[in-house]
mmCIF file of C-alpha atoms in Angstrom:
data_model
loop_
_atom_site.group_PDB
_atom_site.id
_atom_site.type_symbol
_atom_site.label_atom_id
_atom_site.label_comp_id
_atom_site.label_asym_id
_atom_site.label_seq_id
_atom_site.Cartn_x
_atom_site.Cartn_y
_atom_site.Cartn_z
ATOM 1 C CA MET A 1 121.789 89.426 149.053
ATOM 2 C CA THR A 2 120.687 91.666 151.916
ATOM 3 C CA LYS A 3 123.138 91.687 154.815
ATOM 4 C CA GLY A 4 122.060 89.370 157.582
ATOM 5 C CA SER A 5 120.078 87.034 155.313
ATOM 6 C CA PRO A 6 120.516 83.350 156.258
ATOM 7 C CA PHE A 7 120.394 82.426 152.563
ATOM 8 C CA GLY A 8 123.729 82.970 150.871
ATOM 9 C CA ALA A 9 125.072 81.927 147.485
ATOM 10 C CA GLY A 10 127.405 79.274 148.851
ATOM 11 C CA GLY A 11 125.149 76.262 148.618
ATOM 12 C CA ALA A 12 122.526 77.474 151.100
ATOM 13 C CA PRO A 13 119.024 76.130 150.454
ATOM 14 C CA ARG A 14 116.687 78.238 148.345
ATOM 15 C CA PRO A 15 114.075 79.946 150.540
ATOM 16 C CA THR A 16 110.543 78.591 150.291
ATOM 17 C CA MET A 17 107.147 79.983 151.236
ATOM 18 C CA GLU A 18 107.298 77.810 154.380
ATOM 19 C CA THR A 19 110.594 79.490 155.252
ATOM 20 C CA LEU A 20 109.078 82.939 154.893
ATOM 21 C CA ALA A 21 106.127 81.897 157.072
ATOM 22 C CA GLN A 22 108.524 80.820 159.833
ATOM 23 C CA LEU A 23 110.542 84.050 159.600
ATOM 24 C CA ALA A 24 107.400 86.213 159.681
ATOM 25 C CA GLY A 25 105.645 84.157 162.347
ATOM 26 C CA VAL A 26 102.546 83.663 160.197
ATOM 27 C CA SER A 27 100.905 80.872 158.230
ATOM 28 C CA LYS A 28 101.919 79.837 154.719
ATOM 29 C CA ILE A 29 98.553 80.942 153.333
ATOM 30 C CA THR A 30 99.098 84.404 154.823
ATOM 31 C CA VAL A 31 102.473 84.623 153.078
ATOM 32 C CA SER A 32 100.885 83.526 149.807
ATOM 33 C CA ARG A 33 98.158 86.156 150.114
ATOM 34 C CA ALA A 34 100.617 88.875 151.085
ATOM 35 C CA LEU A 35 102.858 88.215 148.079
ATOM 36 C CA ARG A 36 99.794 88.466 145.825
ATOM 37 C CA ASP A 37 98.823 91.811 147.445
ATOM 38 C CA SER A 38 95.578 90.335 148.753
ATOM 39 C CA ASP A 39 93.360 92.689 150.744
ATOM 40 C CA LEU A 40 92.839 89.840 153.196
ATOM 41 C CA VAL A 41 96.236 90.726 154.691
ATOM 42 C CA ARG A 42 96.768 94.027 156.495
ATOM 43 C CA PRO A 43 98.934 96.493 154.516
ATOM 44 C CA GLU A 44 101.588 96.695 157.231
ATOM 45 C CA LEU A 45 101.855 92.894 157.382
ATOM 46 C CA ARG A 46 102.029 92.682 153.584
ATOM 47 C CA GLU A 47 104.931 95.123 153.630
ATOM 48 C CA LYS A 48 106.681 93.191 156.405
ATOM 49 C CA ILE A 49 106.385 89.892 154.524
ATOM 50 C CA ALA A 50 107.527 91.519 151.273
ATOM 51 C CA GLU A 51 110.627 92.871 153.027
ATOM 52 C CA ILE A 52 111.399 89.446 154.509
ATOM 53 C CA ALA A 53 110.999 87.898 151.038
ATOM 54 C CA ARG A 54 113.376 90.452 149.503
ATOM 55 C CA ALA A 55 115.956 89.922 152.230
ATOM 56 C CA ALA A 56 115.754 86.143 151.841
ATOM 57 C CA GLY A 57 116.063 86.308 148.057
ATOM 58 C CA TYR A 58 112.704 84.619 147.542
ATOM 59 C CA ARG A 59 111.218 84.549 144.057
ATOM 60 C CA MET A 60 107.690 83.576 143.119
ATOM 61 C CA ASN A 61 107.375 80.333 141.189
ATOM 62 C CA GLY A 62 106.275 81.576 137.771
ATOM 63 C CA ALA A 63 104.977 78.222 136.579
ATOM 64 C CA ALA A 64 102.881 77.695 139.695
ATOM 65 C CA ARG A 65 101.519 81.229 139.478
ATOM 66 C CA ALA A 66 100.570 80.649 135.832
ATOM 67 C CA LEU A 67 98.620 77.543 136.826
ATOM 68 C CA ARG A 68 96.711 79.498 139.459
ATOM 69 C CA THR A 69 95.940 82.486 137.269
ATOM 70 C CA ARG A 70 95.683 80.566 133.972
ATOM 71 C CA ARG A 71 97.998 83.224 132.529
ATOM 72 C CA SER A 72 101.428 82.612 131.038
ATOM 73 C CA ARG A 73 102.337 86.330 131.202
ATOM 74 C CA THR A 74 103.715 85.918 127.681
ATOM 75 C CA VAL A 75 102.750 87.437 124.338
ATOM 76 C CA ALA A 76 103.709 85.568 121.160
ATOM 77 C CA LEU A 77 105.050 87.697 118.327
ATOM 78 C CA VAL A 78 104.316 85.534 115.280
ATOM 79 C CA ILE A 79 106.184 86.412 112.074
ATOM 80 C CA GLU A 80 104.451 85.133 108.956
ATOM 81 C CA ARG A 81 107.732 84.235 107.242
ATOM 82 C CA LEU A 82 111.280 84.336 108.623
ATOM 83 C CA VAL A 83 112.451 85.641 105.241
ATOM 84 C CA ALA A 84 110.175 87.645 102.932
ATOM 85 C CA GLY A 85 112.017 88.465 99.728
ATOM 86 C CA ASP A 86 115.169 90.309 100.798
ATOM 87 C CA ARG A 87 113.785 90.953 104.292
ATOM 88 C CA PRO A 88 114.973 88.500 107.000
ATOM 89 C CA ILE A 89 113.636 88.504 110.547
ATOM 90 C CA SER A 90 116.811 90.423 111.499
ATOM 91 C CA ASP A 91 115.737 93.330 109.269
ATOM 92 C CA PRO A 92 115.925 96.633 111.219
ATOM 93 C CA LEU A 93 112.209 97.262 110.633
ATOM 94 C CA VAL A 94 111.241 93.987 112.285
ATOM 95 C CA LEU A 95 113.646 94.720 115.133
ATOM 96 C CA SER A 96 112.045 98.163 115.528
ATOM 97 C CA ILE A 97 108.627 96.543 115.979
ATOM 98 C CA ILE A 98 110.138 94.182 118.567
ATOM 99 C CA GLY A 99 111.657 97.151 120.414
ATOM 100 C CA GLY A 100 108.363 99.039 120.448
ATOM 101 C CA LEU A 101 106.541 95.963 121.717
ATOM 102 C CA LEU A 102 109.037 95.466 124.537
ATOM 103 C CA GLU A 103 108.627 99.096 125.601
ATOM 104 C CA THR A 104 104.927 98.380 126.153
ATOM 105 C CA LEU A 105 104.849 94.752 127.275
ATOM 106 C CA THR A 106 107.715 94.795 129.793
ATOM 107 C CA PRO A 107 106.225 97.421 132.147
ATOM 108 C CA ALA A 108 102.975 95.423 132.041
ATOM 109 C CA GLY A 109 104.783 92.306 133.298
ATOM 110 C CA GLN A 110 104.508 90.461 129.983
ATOM 111 C CA ALA A 111 107.382 88.554 128.410
ATOM 112 C CA MET A 112 107.590 88.154 124.634
ATOM 113 C CA LEU A 113 108.138 84.988 122.629
ATOM 114 C CA VAL A 114 109.213 85.482 118.993
ATOM 115 C CA THR A 115 108.449 82.681 116.555
ATOM 116 C CA SER A 116 107.393 81.952 112.991
ATOM 117 C CA SER A 117 103.859 81.120 111.934
ATOM 118 C CA ASP A 118 104.978 77.635 110.861
ATOM 119 C CA HIS A 119 106.495 76.885 114.274
ATOM 120 C CA PHE A 120 103.496 78.317 116.097
ATOM 121 C CA LEU A 121 101.141 76.060 114.144
ATOM 122 C CA ASP A 122 103.338 72.951 114.382
ATOM 123 C CA SER A 123 104.390 73.277 118.023
ATOM 124 C CA GLN A 124 102.381 71.880 120.901
ATOM 125 C CA VAL A 125 104.351 73.845 123.502
ATOM 126 C CA VAL A 126 103.864 77.480 122.482
ATOM 127 C CA ASP A 127 101.927 78.984 125.384
ATOM 128 C CA ALA A 128 100.827 82.616 125.329
ATOM 129 C CA ASP A 129 98.129 84.940 126.624
ATOM 130 C CA GLY A 130 97.827 86.628 123.242
ATOM 131 C CA ILE A 131 99.307 86.937 119.762
ATOM 132 C CA VAL A 132 100.753 89.830 117.798
ATOM 133 C CA MET A 133 101.109 88.776 114.163
ATOM 134 C CA VAL A 134 103.279 90.529 111.585
ATOM 135 C CA GLY A 135 102.309 89.601 108.031
ATOM 136 C CA GLN A 136 98.915 88.091 107.190
ATOM 137 C CA GLY A 137 99.925 86.022 104.192
ATOM 138 C CA ALA A 138 98.385 86.200 100.735
ATOM 139 C CA GLY A 139 94.689 86.921 101.072
ATOM 140 C CA GLY A 140 95.073 86.949 104.857
ATOM 141 C CA MET A 141 94.925 83.135 104.920
ATOM 142 C CA ARG A 142 97.829 82.606 107.321
ATOM 143 C CA ALA A 143 96.288 85.046 109.797
ATOM 144 C CA LYS A 144 92.992 83.148 109.664
ATOM 145 C CA THR A 145 94.828 79.911 110.488
ATOM 146 C CA ILE A 146 96.664 81.451 113.439
ATOM 147 C CA ALA A 147 93.433 83.027 114.721
ATOM 148 C CA ALA A 148 91.909 79.554 114.969
ATOM 149 C CA SER A 149 93.975 79.068 118.144
ATOM 150 C CA GLY A 150 91.283 81.120 119.891
ATOM 151 C CA LEU A 151 93.783 83.427 121.633
ATOM 152 C CA PRO A 152 93.378 87.216 121.614
ATOM 153 C CA MET A 153 95.183 88.450 118.488
ATOM 154 C CA VAL A 154 96.247 91.731 116.912
ATOM 155 C CA LEU A 155 97.550 91.981 113.336
ATOM 156 C CA TRP A 156 100.054 94.334 111.777
ATOM 157 C CA GLY A 157 98.933 95.050 108.214
ATOM 158 C CA ALA A 158 95.811 96.223 106.434
ATOM 159 C CA PRO A 159 92.172 95.283 107.105
ATOM 160 C CA LEU A 160 90.451 92.739 104.873
ATOM 161 C CA PRO A 161 86.766 92.880 103.929
ATOM 162 C CA GLY A 162 84.728 90.584 106.143
ATOM 163 C CA SER A 163 87.527 90.107 108.685
ATOM 164 C CA ASP A 164 86.855 90.817 112.355
ATOM 165 C CA HIS A 165 90.519 90.804 113.398
ATOM 166 C CA VAL A 166 91.943 93.831 115.190
ATOM 167 C CA VAL A 167 94.335 95.348 112.639
ATOM 168 C CA ILE A 168 96.969 98.001 113.301
ATOM 169 C CA GLY A 169 98.761 99.337 110.251
ATOM 170 C CA SER A 170 100.261 102.244 108.415
ATOM 171 C CA ASP A 171 98.054 104.288 106.104
ATOM 172 C CA ASN A 172 99.079 102.307 103.030
ATOM 173 C CA ARG A 173 96.505 103.930 100.767
ATOM 174 C CA LEU A 174 97.803 107.362 101.705
ATOM 175 C CA GLY A 175 101.322 106.137 101.022
ATOM 176 C CA GLY A 176 100.324 105.140 97.509
ATOM 177 C CA SER A 177 98.588 108.481 96.984
ATOM 178 C CA LEU A 178 101.604 110.450 98.210
ATOM 179 C CA SER A 179 103.897 108.548 95.849
ATOM 180 C CA ALA A 180 101.676 108.937 92.795
ATOM 181 C CA GLY A 181 100.835 112.566 93.576
ATOM 182 C CA HIS A 182 104.514 113.444 93.844
ATOM 183 C CA LEU A 183 105.270 111.763 90.509
ATOM 184 C CA VAL A 184 102.339 113.359 88.691
ATOM 185 C CA ASP A 185 103.187 116.782 90.116
ATOM 186 C CA GLY A 186 106.686 116.251 88.710
ATOM 187 C CA GLY A 187 105.272 115.823 85.214
ATOM 188 C CA ARG A 188 105.074 112.009 85.019
ATOM 189 C CA ARG A 189 102.111 110.624 83.139
ATOM 190 C CA HIS A 190 102.627 106.872 82.647
ATOM 191 C CA LEU A 191 102.992 105.081 85.989
ATOM 192 C CA VAL A 192 103.891 101.443 86.681
ATOM 193 C CA PHE A 193 103.049 99.771 89.987
ATOM 194 C CA LEU A 194 105.220 96.874 91.186
ATOM 195 C CA GLY A 195 103.961 94.655 94.032
ATOM 196 C CA ASP A 196 101.920 91.600 94.930
ATOM 197 C CA VAL A 197 98.385 92.826 95.593
ATOM 198 C CA GLN A 198 97.425 89.511 97.213
ATOM 199 C CA HIS A 199 98.937 91.115 100.307
ATOM 200 C CA PRO A 200 96.360 93.547 101.766
ATOM 201 C CA GLU A 201 98.941 96.256 102.466
ATOM 202 C CA VAL A 202 100.152 96.228 98.861
ATOM 203 C CA ALA A 203 96.605 96.255 97.502
ATOM 204 C CA ALA A 204 95.911 99.385 99.564
ATOM 205 C CA ARG A 205 99.020 101.090 98.136
ATOM 206 C CA LEU A 206 97.815 100.408 94.593
ATOM 207 C CA GLU A 207 94.399 101.836 95.489
ATOM 208 C CA GLY A 208 96.147 105.016 96.598
ATOM 209 C CA VAL A 209 97.878 105.254 93.222
ATOM 210 C CA ARG A 210 94.538 104.742 91.476
ATOM 211 C CA ASP A 211 92.978 107.527 93.552
ATOM 212 C CA VAL A 212 95.491 109.995 92.143
ATOM 213 C CA VAL A 213 95.384 108.721 88.575
ATOM 214 C CA ALA A 214 91.587 108.973 88.514
ATOM 215 C CA ALA A 215 91.784 112.696 89.222
ATOM 216 C CA THR A 216 94.689 113.613 86.909
ATOM 217 C CA PRO A 217 95.795 113.201 83.283
ATOM 218 C CA ALA A 218 98.097 110.333 84.323
ATOM 219 C CA THR A 219 97.499 106.631 83.612
ATOM 220 C CA ILE A 220 98.622 103.330 85.100
ATOM 221 C CA ALA A 221 100.641 101.757 82.304
ATOM 222 C CA ALA A 222 100.938 98.425 84.151
ATOM 223 C CA ALA A 223 100.442 96.845 87.579
ATOM 224 C CA VAL A 224 102.885 93.951 87.865
ATOM 225 C CA PRO A 225 102.795 91.266 90.618
ATOM 226 C CA CYS A 226 106.201 91.290 92.249
ATOM 227 C CA ASP A 227 107.816 89.645 95.275
ATOM 228 C CA PHE A 228 109.473 91.835 97.934
ATOM 229 C CA SER A 229 112.979 91.500 96.529
ATOM 230 C CA ARG A 230 115.577 93.316 94.470
ATOM 231 C CA VAL A 231 115.784 90.446 92.000
ATOM 232 C CA ALA A 232 112.008 90.471 91.483
ATOM 233 C CA GLY A 233 111.962 94.238 90.932
ATOM 234 C CA ALA A 234 114.702 94.026 88.306
ATOM 235 C CA ALA A 235 113.004 91.108 86.544
ATOM 236 C CA ALA A 236 109.646 92.917 86.420
ATOM 237 C CA VAL A 237 111.146 96.042 84.837
ATOM 238 C CA THR A 238 113.178 93.989 82.367
ATOM 239 C CA ARG A 239 109.989 92.254 81.187
ATOM 240 C CA LEU A 240 108.175 95.562 80.774
ATOM 241 C CA LEU A 241 111.025 96.991 78.704
ATOM 242 C CA ASP A 242 111.211 93.843 76.577
ATOM 243 C CA GLN A 243 107.451 94.099 75.967
ATOM 244 C CA GLY A 244 107.774 97.707 74.853
ATOM 245 C CA VAL A 245 105.555 99.110 77.629
ATOM 246 C CA ARG A 246 105.812 102.894 77.729
ATOM 247 C CA PHE A 247 106.287 104.340 81.231
ATOM 248 C CA ASP A 248 108.072 107.240 82.881
ATOM 249 C CA ALA A 249 107.542 106.460 86.591
ATOM 250 C CA ILE A 250 107.479 103.493 88.964
ATOM 251 C CA VAL A 251 105.711 103.145 92.309
ATOM 252 C CA ALA A 252 107.232 100.133 94.071
ATOM 253 C CA ALA A 253 105.664 98.322 97.040
ATOM 254 C CA SER A 254 109.034 98.110 98.808
ATOM 255 C CA ASP A 255 112.471 99.692 98.701
ATOM 256 C CA PHE A 256 114.054 96.411 97.631
ATOM 257 C CA ILE A 257 111.706 96.265 94.622
ATOM 258 C CA ALA A 258 112.532 99.904 93.848
ATOM 259 C CA ALA A 259 116.285 99.249 94.056
ATOM 260 C CA GLY A 260 115.981 96.315 91.652
ATOM 261 C CA ALA A 261 113.884 98.431 89.284
ATOM 262 C CA CYS A 262 116.595 101.104 89.226
ATOM 263 C CA ASP A 263 119.264 98.483 88.555
ATOM 264 C CA ALA A 264 117.348 97.163 85.537
ATOM 265 C CA LEU A 265 116.698 100.658 84.141
ATOM 266 C CA ILE A 266 120.348 101.674 84.433
ATOM 267 C CA ASP A 267 121.497 98.370 82.905
ATOM 268 C CA ARG A 268 119.355 99.218 79.870
ATOM 269 C CA GLY A 269 120.884 102.670 79.547
ATOM 270 C CA LEU A 270 117.958 104.620 81.009
ATOM 271 C CA GLY A 271 118.424 107.458 83.462
ATOM 272 C CA VAL A 272 116.864 107.592 86.929
ATOM 273 C CA PRO A 273 115.094 109.987 87.262
ATOM 274 C CA ALA A 274 115.804 111.570 83.871
ATOM 275 C CA ASP A 275 113.890 108.891 81.941
ATOM 276 C CA VAL A 276 112.023 107.066 84.700
ATOM 277 C CA ALA A 277 111.336 108.317 88.241
ATOM 278 C CA VAL A 278 111.141 105.704 91.020
ATOM 279 C CA VAL A 279 109.545 105.741 94.480
ATOM 280 C CA GLY A 280 109.804 102.881 97.007
ATOM 281 C CA PHE A 281 108.088 102.093 100.299
ATOM 282 C CA ASP A 282 109.415 101.611 103.891
ATOM 283 C CA ASP A 283 112.425 103.994 103.829
ATOM 284 C CA ILE A 284 114.911 101.384 104.988
ATOM 285 C CA ALA A 285 118.702 101.744 104.768
ATOM 286 C CA VAL A 286 118.855 100.590 101.146
ATOM 287 C CA ALA A 287 116.798 103.642 100.138
ATOM 288 C CA ALA A 288 119.275 106.203 101.441
ATOM 289 C CA ASN A 289 122.358 104.167 100.467
ATOM 290 C CA HIS A 290 121.297 103.275 96.931
ATOM 291 C CA ARG A 291 122.670 105.235 93.988
ATOM 292 C CA PRO A 292 120.632 107.114 93.034
ATOM 293 C CA ALA A 293 119.189 107.534 96.521
ATOM 294 C CA LEU A 294 115.587 106.328 96.548
ATOM 295 C CA SER A 295 112.530 108.355 97.368
ATOM 296 C CA SER A 296 110.408 106.306 99.748
ATOM 297 C CA VAL A 297 107.331 106.275 101.985
ATOM 298 C CA ARG A 298 108.435 106.142 105.627
ATOM 299 C CA GLN A 299 106.586 104.094 108.258
ATOM 300 C CA ASP A 300 107.163 104.523 112.014
ATOM 301 C CA TRP A 301 107.832 100.931 113.006
ATOM 302 C CA SER A 302 108.766 101.649 116.637
ATOM 303 C CA GLN A 303 105.431 103.399 117.148
ATOM 304 C CA ALA A 304 103.797 100.436 115.421
ATOM 305 C CA GLY A 305 105.252 98.114 118.054
ATOM 306 C CA ARG A 306 104.011 100.298 120.899
ATOM 307 C CA VAL A 307 100.485 100.534 119.484
ATOM 308 C CA LEU A 308 100.389 96.773 118.846
ATOM 309 C CA GLY A 309 101.480 96.190 122.446
ATOM 310 C CA GLU A 310 98.770 98.424 123.865
ATOM 311 C CA ALA A 311 96.132 96.722 121.740
ATOM 312 C CA ILE A 312 97.066 93.155 122.714
ATOM 313 C CA LEU A 313 97.259 94.073 126.414
ATOM 314 C CA ALA A 314 93.727 95.493 126.199
ATOM 315 C CA LEU A 315 92.447 92.274 124.579
ATOM 316 C CA ILE A 316 94.216 90.060 127.106
ATOM 317 C CA ASP A 317 92.613 91.958 129.983
ATOM 318 C CA ARG A 318 89.161 91.875 128.341
ATOM 319 C CA PRO A 319 88.962 89.402 125.423
ATOM 320 C CA GLU A 320 85.443 90.560 124.523
ATOM 321 C CA ALA A 321 86.327 94.250 124.580
ATOM 322 C CA PHE A 322 86.203 96.339 121.421
ATOM 323 C CA VAL A 323 89.674 97.511 120.395
ATOM 324 C CA ALA A 324 89.492 99.985 117.539
ATOM 325 C CA PRO A 325 91.762 99.459 114.555
ATOM 326 C CA ASP A 326 94.444 102.091 114.211
ATOM 327 C CA MET A 327 96.074 103.580 111.125
ATOM 328 C CA LEU A 328 99.465 105.191 111.644
ATOM 329 C CA PRO A 329 100.590 108.152 109.525
ATOM 330 C CA VAL A 330 103.165 107.840 106.756
ATOM 331 C CA GLU A 331 105.546 110.368 105.211
ATOM 332 C CA LEU A 332 107.045 110.640 101.729
ATOM 333 C CA ILE A 333 110.809 111.173 101.793
ATOM 334 C CA VAL A 334 111.889 112.664 98.457
ATOM 335 C CA ARG A 335 115.382 111.825 97.197
ATOM 336 C CA GLU A 336 117.269 111.752 93.913
ATOM 337 C CA SER A 337 115.358 108.881 92.248
ATOM 338 C CA SER A 338 112.218 110.975 91.736
ATOM 339 C CA ARG A 339 113.271 114.557 92.244
ATOM 340 C CA PRO A 340 112.090 116.792 89.379
ATOM 341 C CA ALA A 341 114.862 118.329 87.285
#
């Protein structure tokens, strides 16, 4: 508390706008206008009132301000599922998006509320100026349901045909192409894709693989629906081996799937990459720590958060404005699991 302030911490009453008016020798409406930087109050008087407010420890009533402006000054970060395969909401990638969002939203005076799509839909108390959604759900259906709230919304993922949502995402198709191109250049000819293409991002990764295969002697031996988990990746590869499918490379839609695929191959006495090369997606900690270390497509999740934040702020300021979709670059990190001999 500023020295000389009549409002201490020892039980003194909290200063009100009426109090500030008395200290400044002006009306309450003048204080209100000054604290909102209204041009109706002279700059020197605005500064004087602001200094008195600081010295008195006065804070604006956020709830009352929200009622006046019809703004909550809050953005809702809606996670499609709290746990997706082996990826909980505490996954470092999700936390990186949160960090990037905070870097953008905080300087703009926006708080962030983190919740699940189920809670957002069920709750009657979630109040926000806009929504950033991570994960669209199979076929984008969950995103469509959330969008029905009518709030400005930006999605992290991949665009869907016929959708008018603003979508920010990594270049998933390029990621698939980089993976397949690296494997084909290394002499692999029979590729397997593991991932659930009902998710738009995964479908784009498979399209990238197809782009490469169409222009080379390679083939796609199988495209297997697979959840984002280590267990699902192992089960998918085990089924392929049991069915006698011939393949020498795997492109997995996530690092957890890739890790499970490696586990199944090694359990069956196959070498990675000697017999089958494997590439994952995301480049999370499991990729570098797995044995063999996994090649993977890296996404910049912190940058994703910053771009998502800029997009939702633009829509909040002008809900009818056009905000262009953005596609962030990806990078293939080559490690032991796919490195040519």
